[in-house]
Coordinates of C-alpha atoms in Angstrom, one line a residue:
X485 CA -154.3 -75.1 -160.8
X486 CA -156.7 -73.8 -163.1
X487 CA -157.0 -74.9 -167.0
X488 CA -156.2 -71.7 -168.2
X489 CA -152.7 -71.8 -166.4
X490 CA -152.1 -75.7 -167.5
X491 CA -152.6 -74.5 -170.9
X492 CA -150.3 -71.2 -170.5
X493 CA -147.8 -73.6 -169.0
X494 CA -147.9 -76.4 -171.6
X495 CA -147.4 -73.4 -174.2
X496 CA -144.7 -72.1 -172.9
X497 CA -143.0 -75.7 -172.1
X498 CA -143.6 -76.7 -175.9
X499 CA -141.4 -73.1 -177.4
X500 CA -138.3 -75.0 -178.9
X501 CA -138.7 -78.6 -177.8
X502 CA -137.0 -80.2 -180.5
X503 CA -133.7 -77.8 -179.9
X504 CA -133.8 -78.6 -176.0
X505 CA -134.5 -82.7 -176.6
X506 CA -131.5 -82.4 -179.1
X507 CA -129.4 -80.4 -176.6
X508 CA -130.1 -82.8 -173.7
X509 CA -129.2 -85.9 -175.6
X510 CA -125.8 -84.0 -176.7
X511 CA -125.0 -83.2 -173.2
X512 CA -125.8 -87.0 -172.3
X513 CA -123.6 -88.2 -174.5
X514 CA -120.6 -85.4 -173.8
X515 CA -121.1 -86.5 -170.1
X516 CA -120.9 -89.9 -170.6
X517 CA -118.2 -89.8 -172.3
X518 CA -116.4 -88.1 -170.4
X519 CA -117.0 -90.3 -167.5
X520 CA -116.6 -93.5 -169.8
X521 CA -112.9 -92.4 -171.0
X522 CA -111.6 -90.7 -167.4
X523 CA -113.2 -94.4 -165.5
X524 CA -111.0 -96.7 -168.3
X525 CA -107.9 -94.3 -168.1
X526 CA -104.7 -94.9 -165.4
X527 CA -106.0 -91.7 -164.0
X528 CA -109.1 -93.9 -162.8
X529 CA -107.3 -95.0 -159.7
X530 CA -105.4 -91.5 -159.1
X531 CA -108.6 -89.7 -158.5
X532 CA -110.3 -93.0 -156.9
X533 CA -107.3 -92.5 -154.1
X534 CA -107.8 -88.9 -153.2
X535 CA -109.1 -88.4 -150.1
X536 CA -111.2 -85.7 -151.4
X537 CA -113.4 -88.0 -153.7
X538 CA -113.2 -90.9 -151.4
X539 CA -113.7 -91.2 -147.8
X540 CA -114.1 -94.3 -145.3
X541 CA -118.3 -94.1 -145.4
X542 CA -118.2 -94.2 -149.6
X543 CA -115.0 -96.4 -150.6
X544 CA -116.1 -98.9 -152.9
X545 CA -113.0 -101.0 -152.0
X546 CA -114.0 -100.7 -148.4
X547 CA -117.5 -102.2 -150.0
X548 CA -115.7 -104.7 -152.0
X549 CA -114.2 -106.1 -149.0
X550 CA -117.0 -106.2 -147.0
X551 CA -119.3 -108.4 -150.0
X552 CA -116.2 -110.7 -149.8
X553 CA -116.5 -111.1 -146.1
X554 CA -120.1 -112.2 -146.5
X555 CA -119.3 -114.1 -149.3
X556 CA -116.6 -116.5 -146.9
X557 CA -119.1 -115.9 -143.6
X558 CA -117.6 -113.5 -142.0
X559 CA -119.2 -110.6 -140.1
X560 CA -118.2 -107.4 -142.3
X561 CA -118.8 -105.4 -139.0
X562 CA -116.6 -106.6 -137.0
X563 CA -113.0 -104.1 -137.0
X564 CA -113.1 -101.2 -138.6
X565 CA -113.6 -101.9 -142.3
X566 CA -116.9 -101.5 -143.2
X567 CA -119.3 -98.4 -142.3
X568 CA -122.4 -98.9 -145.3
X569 CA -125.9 -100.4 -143.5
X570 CA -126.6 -104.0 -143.7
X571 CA -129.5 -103.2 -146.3
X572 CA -127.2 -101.0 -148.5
X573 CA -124.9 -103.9 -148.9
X574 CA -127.6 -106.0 -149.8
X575 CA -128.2 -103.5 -152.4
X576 CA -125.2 -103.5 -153.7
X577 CA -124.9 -107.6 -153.4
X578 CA -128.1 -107.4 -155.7
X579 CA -126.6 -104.8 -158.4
X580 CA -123.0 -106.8 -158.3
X581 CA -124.5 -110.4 -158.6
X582 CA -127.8 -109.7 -161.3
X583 CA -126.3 -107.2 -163.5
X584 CA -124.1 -108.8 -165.9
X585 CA -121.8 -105.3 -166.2
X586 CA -118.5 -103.7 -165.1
X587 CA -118.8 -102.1 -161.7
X588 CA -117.4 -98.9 -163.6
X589 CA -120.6 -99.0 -166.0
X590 CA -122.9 -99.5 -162.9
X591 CA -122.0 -96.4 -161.5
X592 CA -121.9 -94.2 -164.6
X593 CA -125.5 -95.9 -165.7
X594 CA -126.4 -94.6 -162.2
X595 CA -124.8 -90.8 -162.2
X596 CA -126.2 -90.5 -165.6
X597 CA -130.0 -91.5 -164.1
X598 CA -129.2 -89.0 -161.9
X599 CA -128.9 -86.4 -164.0
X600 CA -132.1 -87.7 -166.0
X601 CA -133.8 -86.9 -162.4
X602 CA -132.6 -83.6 -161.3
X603 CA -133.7 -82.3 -164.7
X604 CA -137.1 -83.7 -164.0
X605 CA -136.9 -82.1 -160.4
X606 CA -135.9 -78.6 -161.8
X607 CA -138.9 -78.8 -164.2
X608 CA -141.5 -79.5 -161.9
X609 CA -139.8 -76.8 -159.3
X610 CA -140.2 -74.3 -162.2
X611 CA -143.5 -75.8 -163.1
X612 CA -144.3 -74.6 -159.2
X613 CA -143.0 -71.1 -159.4
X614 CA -145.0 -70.6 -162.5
X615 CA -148.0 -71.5 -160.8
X616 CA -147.2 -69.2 -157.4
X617 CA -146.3 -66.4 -160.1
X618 CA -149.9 -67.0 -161.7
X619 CA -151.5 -67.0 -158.8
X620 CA -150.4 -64.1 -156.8
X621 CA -149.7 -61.9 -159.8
X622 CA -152.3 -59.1 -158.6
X623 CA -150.7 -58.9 -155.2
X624 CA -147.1 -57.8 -156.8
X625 CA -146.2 -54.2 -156.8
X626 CA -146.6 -52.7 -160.6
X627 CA -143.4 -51.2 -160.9
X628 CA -141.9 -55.2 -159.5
X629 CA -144.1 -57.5 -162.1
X630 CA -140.4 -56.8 -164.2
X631 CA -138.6 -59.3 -162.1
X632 CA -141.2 -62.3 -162.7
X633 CA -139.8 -65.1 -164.1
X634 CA -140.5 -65.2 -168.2
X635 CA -140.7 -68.3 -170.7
X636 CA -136.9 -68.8 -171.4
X637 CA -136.6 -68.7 -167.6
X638 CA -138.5 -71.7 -167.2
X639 CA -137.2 -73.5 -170.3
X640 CA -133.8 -73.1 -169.8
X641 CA -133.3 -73.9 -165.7
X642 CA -134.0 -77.7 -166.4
X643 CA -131.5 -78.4 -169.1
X644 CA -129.0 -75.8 -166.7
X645 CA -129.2 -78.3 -163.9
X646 CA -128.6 -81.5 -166.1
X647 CA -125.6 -79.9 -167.8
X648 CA -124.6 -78.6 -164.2
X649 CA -124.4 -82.0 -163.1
X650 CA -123.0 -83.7 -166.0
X651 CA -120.1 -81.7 -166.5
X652 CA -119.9 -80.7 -162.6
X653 CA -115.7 -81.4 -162.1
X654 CA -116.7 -82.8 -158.2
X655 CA -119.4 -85.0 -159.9
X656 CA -117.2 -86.3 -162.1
X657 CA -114.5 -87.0 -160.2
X658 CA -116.6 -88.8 -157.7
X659 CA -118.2 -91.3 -160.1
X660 CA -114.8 -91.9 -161.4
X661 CA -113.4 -92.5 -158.2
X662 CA -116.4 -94.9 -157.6
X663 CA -117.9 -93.1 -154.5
X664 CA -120.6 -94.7 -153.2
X665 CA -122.0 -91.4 -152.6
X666 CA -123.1 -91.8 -156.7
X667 CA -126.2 -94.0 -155.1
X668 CA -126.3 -91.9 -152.4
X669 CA -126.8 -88.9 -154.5
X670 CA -129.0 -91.2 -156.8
X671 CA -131.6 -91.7 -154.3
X672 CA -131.6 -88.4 -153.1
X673 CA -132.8 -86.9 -156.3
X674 CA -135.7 -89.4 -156.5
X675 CA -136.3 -87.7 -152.8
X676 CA -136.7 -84.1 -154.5
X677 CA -138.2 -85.4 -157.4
X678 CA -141.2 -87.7 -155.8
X679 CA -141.6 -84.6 -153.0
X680 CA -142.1 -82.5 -155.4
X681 CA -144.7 -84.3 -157.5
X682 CA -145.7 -85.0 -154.2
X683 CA -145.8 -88.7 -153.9
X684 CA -145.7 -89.1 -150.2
X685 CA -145.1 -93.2 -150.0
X686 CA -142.0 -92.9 -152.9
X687 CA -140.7 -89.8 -150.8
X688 CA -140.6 -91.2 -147.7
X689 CA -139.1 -94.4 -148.8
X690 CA -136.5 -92.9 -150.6
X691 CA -135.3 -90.3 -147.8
X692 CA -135.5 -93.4 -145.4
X693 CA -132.9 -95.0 -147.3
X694 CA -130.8 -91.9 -147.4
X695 CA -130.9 -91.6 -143.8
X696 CA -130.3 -95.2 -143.2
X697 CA -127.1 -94.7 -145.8
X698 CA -125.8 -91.4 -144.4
X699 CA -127.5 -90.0 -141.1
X700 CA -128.0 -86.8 -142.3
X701 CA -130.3 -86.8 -144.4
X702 CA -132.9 -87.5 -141.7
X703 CA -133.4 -83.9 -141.0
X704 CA -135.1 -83.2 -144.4
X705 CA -138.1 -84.7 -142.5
X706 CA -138.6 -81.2 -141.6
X707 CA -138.5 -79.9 -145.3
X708 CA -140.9 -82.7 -146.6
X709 CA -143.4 -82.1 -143.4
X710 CA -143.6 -78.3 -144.6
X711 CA -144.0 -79.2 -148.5
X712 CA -146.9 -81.8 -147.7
X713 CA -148.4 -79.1 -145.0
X714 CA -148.0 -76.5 -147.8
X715 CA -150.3 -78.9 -150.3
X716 CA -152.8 -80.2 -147.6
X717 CA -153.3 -77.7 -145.6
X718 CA -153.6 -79.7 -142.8
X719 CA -151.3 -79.9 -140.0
X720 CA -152.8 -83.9 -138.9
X721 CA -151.8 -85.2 -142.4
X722 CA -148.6 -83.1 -142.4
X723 CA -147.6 -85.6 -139.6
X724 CA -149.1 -88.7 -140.7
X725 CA -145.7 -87.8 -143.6
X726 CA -143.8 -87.5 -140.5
X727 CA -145.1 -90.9 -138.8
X728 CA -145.0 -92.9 -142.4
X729 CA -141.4 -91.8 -142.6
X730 CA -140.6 -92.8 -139.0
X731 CA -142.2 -95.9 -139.8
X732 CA -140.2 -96.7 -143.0
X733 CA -137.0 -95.7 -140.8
X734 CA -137.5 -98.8 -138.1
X735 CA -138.8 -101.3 -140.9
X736 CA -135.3 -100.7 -142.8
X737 CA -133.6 -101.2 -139.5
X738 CA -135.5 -104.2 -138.3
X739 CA -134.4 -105.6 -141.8
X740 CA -131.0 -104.6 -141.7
X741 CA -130.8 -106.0 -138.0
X742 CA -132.3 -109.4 -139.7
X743 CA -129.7 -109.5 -142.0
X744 CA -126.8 -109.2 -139.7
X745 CA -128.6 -111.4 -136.9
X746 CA -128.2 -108.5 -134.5
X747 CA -127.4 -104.5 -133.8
X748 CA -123.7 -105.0 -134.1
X749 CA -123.9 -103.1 -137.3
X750 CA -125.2 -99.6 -135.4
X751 CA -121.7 -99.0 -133.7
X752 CA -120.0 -99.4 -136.6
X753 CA -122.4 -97.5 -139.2
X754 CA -123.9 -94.7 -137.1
X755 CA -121.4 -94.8 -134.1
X756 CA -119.2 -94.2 -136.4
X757 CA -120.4 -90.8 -137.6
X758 CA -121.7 -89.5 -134.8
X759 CA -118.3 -90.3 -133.0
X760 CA -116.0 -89.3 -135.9
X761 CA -113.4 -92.1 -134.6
X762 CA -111.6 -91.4 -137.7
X763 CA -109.1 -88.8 -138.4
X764 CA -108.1 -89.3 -141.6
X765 CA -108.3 -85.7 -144.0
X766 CA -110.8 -84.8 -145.4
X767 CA -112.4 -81.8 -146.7
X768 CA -114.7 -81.4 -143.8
X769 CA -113.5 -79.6 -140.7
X770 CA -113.8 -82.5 -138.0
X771 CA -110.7 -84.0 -138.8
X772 CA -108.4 -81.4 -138.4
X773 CA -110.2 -79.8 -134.9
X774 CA -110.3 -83.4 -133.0
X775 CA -106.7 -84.3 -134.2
X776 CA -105.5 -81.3 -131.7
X777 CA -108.6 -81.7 -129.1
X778 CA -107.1 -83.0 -126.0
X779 CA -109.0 -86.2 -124.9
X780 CA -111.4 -84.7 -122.0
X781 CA -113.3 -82.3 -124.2
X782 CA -114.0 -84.7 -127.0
X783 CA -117.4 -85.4 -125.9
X784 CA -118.3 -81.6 -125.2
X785 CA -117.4 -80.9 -129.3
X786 CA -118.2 -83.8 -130.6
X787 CA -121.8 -83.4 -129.6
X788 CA -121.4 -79.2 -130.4
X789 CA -120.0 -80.1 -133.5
X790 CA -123.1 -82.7 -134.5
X791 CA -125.3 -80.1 -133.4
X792 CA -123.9 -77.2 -135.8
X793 CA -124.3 -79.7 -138.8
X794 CA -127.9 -81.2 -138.2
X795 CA -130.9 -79.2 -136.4
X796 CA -128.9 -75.9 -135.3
X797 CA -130.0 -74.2 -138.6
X798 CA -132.8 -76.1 -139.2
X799 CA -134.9 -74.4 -137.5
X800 CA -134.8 -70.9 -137.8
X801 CA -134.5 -71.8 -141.4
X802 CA -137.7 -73.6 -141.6
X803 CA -139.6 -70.8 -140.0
X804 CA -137.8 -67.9 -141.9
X805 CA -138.4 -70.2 -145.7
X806 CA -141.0 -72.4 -144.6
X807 CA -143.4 -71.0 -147.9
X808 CA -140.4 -72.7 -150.2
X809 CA -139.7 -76.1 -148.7
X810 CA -137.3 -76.7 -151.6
X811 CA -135.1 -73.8 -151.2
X812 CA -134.9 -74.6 -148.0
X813 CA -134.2 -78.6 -148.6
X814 CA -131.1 -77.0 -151.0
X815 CA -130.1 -74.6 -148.2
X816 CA -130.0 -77.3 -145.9
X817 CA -128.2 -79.7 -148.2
X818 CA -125.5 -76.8 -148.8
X819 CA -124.8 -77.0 -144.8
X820 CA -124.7 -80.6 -144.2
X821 CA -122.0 -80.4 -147.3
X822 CA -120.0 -78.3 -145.2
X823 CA -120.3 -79.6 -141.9
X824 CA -120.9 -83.2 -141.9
X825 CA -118.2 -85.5 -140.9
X826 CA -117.0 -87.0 -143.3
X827 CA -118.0 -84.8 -146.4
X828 CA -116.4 -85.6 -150.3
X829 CA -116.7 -83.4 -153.3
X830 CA -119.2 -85.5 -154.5
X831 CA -121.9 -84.0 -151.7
X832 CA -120.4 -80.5 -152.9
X833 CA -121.1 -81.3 -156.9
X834 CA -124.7 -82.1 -156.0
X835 CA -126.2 -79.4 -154.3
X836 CA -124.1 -77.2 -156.9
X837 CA -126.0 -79.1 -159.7
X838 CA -129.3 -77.9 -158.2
X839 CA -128.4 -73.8 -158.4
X840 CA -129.7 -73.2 -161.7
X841 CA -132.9 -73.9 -160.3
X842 CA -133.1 -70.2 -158.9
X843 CA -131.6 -68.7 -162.1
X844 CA -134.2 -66.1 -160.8
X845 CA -132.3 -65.1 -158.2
X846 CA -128.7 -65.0 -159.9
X847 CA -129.5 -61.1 -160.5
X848 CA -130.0 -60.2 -156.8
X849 CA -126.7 -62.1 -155.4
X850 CA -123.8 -60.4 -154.5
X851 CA -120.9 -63.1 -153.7
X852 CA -121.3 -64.6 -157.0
X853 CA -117.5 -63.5 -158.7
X854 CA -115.8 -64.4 -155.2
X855 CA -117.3 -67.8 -154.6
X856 CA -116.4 -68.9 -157.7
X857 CA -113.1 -67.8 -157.6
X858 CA -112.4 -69.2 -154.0
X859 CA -113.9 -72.6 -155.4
X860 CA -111.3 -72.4 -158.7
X861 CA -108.5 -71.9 -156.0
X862 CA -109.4 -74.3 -153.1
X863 CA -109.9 -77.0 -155.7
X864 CA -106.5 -76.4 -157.6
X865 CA -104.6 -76.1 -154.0
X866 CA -105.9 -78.6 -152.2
X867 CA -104.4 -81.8 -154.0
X868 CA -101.5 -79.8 -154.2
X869 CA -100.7 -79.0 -151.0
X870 CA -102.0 -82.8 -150.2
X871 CA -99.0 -83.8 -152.2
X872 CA -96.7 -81.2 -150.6
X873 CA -98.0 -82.6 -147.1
X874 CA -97.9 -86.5 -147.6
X875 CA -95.1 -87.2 -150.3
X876 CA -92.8 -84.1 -150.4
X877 CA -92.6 -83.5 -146.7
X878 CA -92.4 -79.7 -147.9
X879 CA -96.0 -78.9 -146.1
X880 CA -97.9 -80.0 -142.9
X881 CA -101.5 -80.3 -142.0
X882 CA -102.0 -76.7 -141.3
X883 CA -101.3 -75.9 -145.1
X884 CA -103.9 -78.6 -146.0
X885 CA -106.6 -77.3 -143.7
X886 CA -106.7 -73.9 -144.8
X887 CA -107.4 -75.1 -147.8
X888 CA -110.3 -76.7 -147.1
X889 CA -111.4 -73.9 -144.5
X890 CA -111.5 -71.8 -147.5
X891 CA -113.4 -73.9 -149.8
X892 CA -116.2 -74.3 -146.3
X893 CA -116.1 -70.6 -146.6
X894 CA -117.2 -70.2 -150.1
X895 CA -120.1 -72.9 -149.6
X896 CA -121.7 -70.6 -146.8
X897 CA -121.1 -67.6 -148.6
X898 CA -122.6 -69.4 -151.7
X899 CA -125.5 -70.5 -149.6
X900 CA -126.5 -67.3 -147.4
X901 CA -126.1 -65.4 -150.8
X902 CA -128.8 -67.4 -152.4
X903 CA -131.3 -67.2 -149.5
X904 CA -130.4 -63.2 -148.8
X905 CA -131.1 -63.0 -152.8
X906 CA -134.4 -64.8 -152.3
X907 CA -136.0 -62.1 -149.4
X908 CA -134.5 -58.9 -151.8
X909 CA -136.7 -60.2 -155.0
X910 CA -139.6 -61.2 -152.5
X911 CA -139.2 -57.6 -151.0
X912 CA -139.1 -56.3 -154.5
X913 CA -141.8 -57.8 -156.2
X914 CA -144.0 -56.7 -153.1
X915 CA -142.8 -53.6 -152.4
X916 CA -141.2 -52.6 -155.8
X917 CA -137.8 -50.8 -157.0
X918 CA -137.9 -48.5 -154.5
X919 CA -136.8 -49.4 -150.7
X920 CA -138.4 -46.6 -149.0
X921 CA -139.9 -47.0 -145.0
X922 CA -142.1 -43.8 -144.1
X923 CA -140.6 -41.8 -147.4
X924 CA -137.4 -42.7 -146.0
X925 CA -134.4 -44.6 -148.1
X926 CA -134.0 -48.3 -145.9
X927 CA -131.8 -50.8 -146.2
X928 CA -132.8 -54.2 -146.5
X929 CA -131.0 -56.5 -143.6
X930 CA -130.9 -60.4 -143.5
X931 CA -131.1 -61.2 -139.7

């Protein structure tokens, strides 16, 4: 980037600085607040209870246990109690034993660090689009240079995604719950953030011990790969990302398989997802599905299932958005949301944090009024109809599960909305206003 855009950048970063450093300590302490008085309240262990917020791969009781366990000897691993890596425990052994604080504080210090990093990540995502904008100014259409993003634009989307976060209802809930998907989400946004000031070692490391957490996440490989290809523009270093995260990937396990004096801990942490042994409800989809799949086609839909929520989108996705690696990490953090196996509203809150961060695309989406209307209604009904389901016997599972078929519905309406709203402004700052083919009116199609 040339000095003459660092210095256009810095100017516009520096327009109202004190208002927005007084604004983001407010919204700190609001947050924390918040978080501090609903954790030391009786409805602490209401919300901690719902099946929503807390699910058998992120119960901090189920973790509780399990440090006993090693406490008296006893291998953690053994039954079907504990489902966190061997390493990740001996995080959380680490955090439990040196700091001298409440659990509860431990994981609001932690959601509020989180919230300290997306706003870093949304700045120096805004920080890229302004230097994209700068660059291929000349090659936008004249009557199209009206939808480029202005000053305000890049001021404001930080401080959106930090109040997004902090006042998030699902990310609330699931730090008061004490989810364990509070580090998760903890050590994904140092992910984004070290990607994107493109720290390959602190990147790697830190989507490593995602993966080795949750699974999932070990499809962002792809994402990364195309961010560090973007910057080096050269495919052999693009891989050697690749190979160092592979790498960190089998020196966490050979750790984790040191700690436990075997592989015993694989079955029961990764078996476990992949196999979805299980059923308790959720607000995921497997649940539901494999409670009425007779026993021979398990295997068959179990495996099509897996495949729906890892590398069936990935790809065509990482061709079609492979110029905006962190649109597409987002998009692809929206679907493993909705279709992983055992998904909480705390994987939901996250990714929802991290919208603001195309505030430039919020005038090209369509679904906008209806998504956030299913979302109000799926998240009043579903305890509801939980309650009319389990305690009233009024309800049954089907009541439940539409539900939470709805609220999967909104997410991909919510997500293909936002990447349809990204080709129309690309078309448009291109092509201009009009939509026109060989002086003919055309309709732009998302295929």
């Amino acid at each position: 980037m040339s000095r003459e855009k660092s210095e256009k950048w810095r100017e516009n970063s520096s327009e109202r600085q004190c208002y927005k450093t007084g604004t983001i300590l407010l919204m700190y302490t609001i947050g924390a607040s918040i978080r501090y008085w609903l954790i030391f309240s009786r409805y602490q262990s209401i919300i901690g209870n719902h099946i929503e917020v807390s699910t058998p791969l992120n119960s901090w009781k189920r973790v509780s246990e399990g440090l006993y366990l090693q406490s008296k000897g006893i291998n953690p691993y053994e039954g079907d109690l504990l489902h966190e890596a061997p390493i990740i425990m001996l995080l959380y052994q680490t955090l439990t034993r040196s700091l001298n604080l409440p659990v509860e504080i431990m994981f609001l210090i932690t959601d509020l660090a989180t919230a300290v990093v997306l706003y870093f990540v949304a700045r120096r995502y805004m920080f890229q689009l302004f230097t994209q904008q700068e660059h291929h100014k000349d090659e936008y259409a004249e009557d199209g240079k009206e939808f480029l993003l202005s000053g305000p634009d890049f001021l404001n989307s930080p401080v959106f995604v930090a109040a997004a976060f902090l006042f998030n209802p699902y990310t609330i809930f699931n730090c008061v719950g004490l989810s364990t998907i509070v580090f998760h989400n903890f050590f994904l946004a140092l992910f984004l953030c070290f990607m994107l000031y493109g720290s390959v070692v602190l990147s790697t490391l830190f989507l490593a011990v995602c993966t080795m957490m949750s699974l999932y996440p070990v499809i962002l490989v792809l994402p990364l790969f195309l961010h560090f290809l973007e910057i080096y523009k050269s495919k052999t270093r693009g891989f050697c990302v690749v190979t160092l995260f592979a790498a960190t990937i089998v020196a966490l396990k050979v750790v984790s398989s040191a700690l436990t004096n075997g592989d015993d801990y694989m079955r029961g942490v990764y078996g476990f997802i992949l196999t979805v042994p299980d059923l308790q409800p959720n607000i995921g989809l497997f649940w539901y599905f494999f409670t009425e799949m007779f026993d021979h086609f398990r295997d068959l839909f179990i495996c099509s299932f897996q495949i729906n929520a890892t590398i069936l989108y990935l790809v065509p996705l990482s061709i079609k958005f492979r110029k905006d690696p962190f649109l597409l990490t987002v998009a692809v953090l929206f679907l493993v949301s909705v279709f992983k196996s055992y998904p909480c509203l705390g994987d939901v809150g996250f990714v929802l944090s991290l919208l603001p961060c195309f505030i430039h695309l919020f005038n090209y989406s369509q679904q906008g009024f209806l998504v956030g209307v299913i979302f109000l209604i799926t998240s009043a009904l579903g305890p509801i109809l939980w309650h009319l389901w389990i305690y009233s016997n009024s309800a049954n599972a089907n009541f439940y599960f539409g539900v939470t078929l709805a609220f999967a519905i909104a997410q991909i309406f919510l997500v293909t909305d936002i990447l349809f709203a990204y080709l129309k402004r690309q078309f448009c700052l291109k092509h201009g206003k009009e939509r026109k083919i060989d002086g003919k009116d055309a309709l732009l199609i998302l295929e």
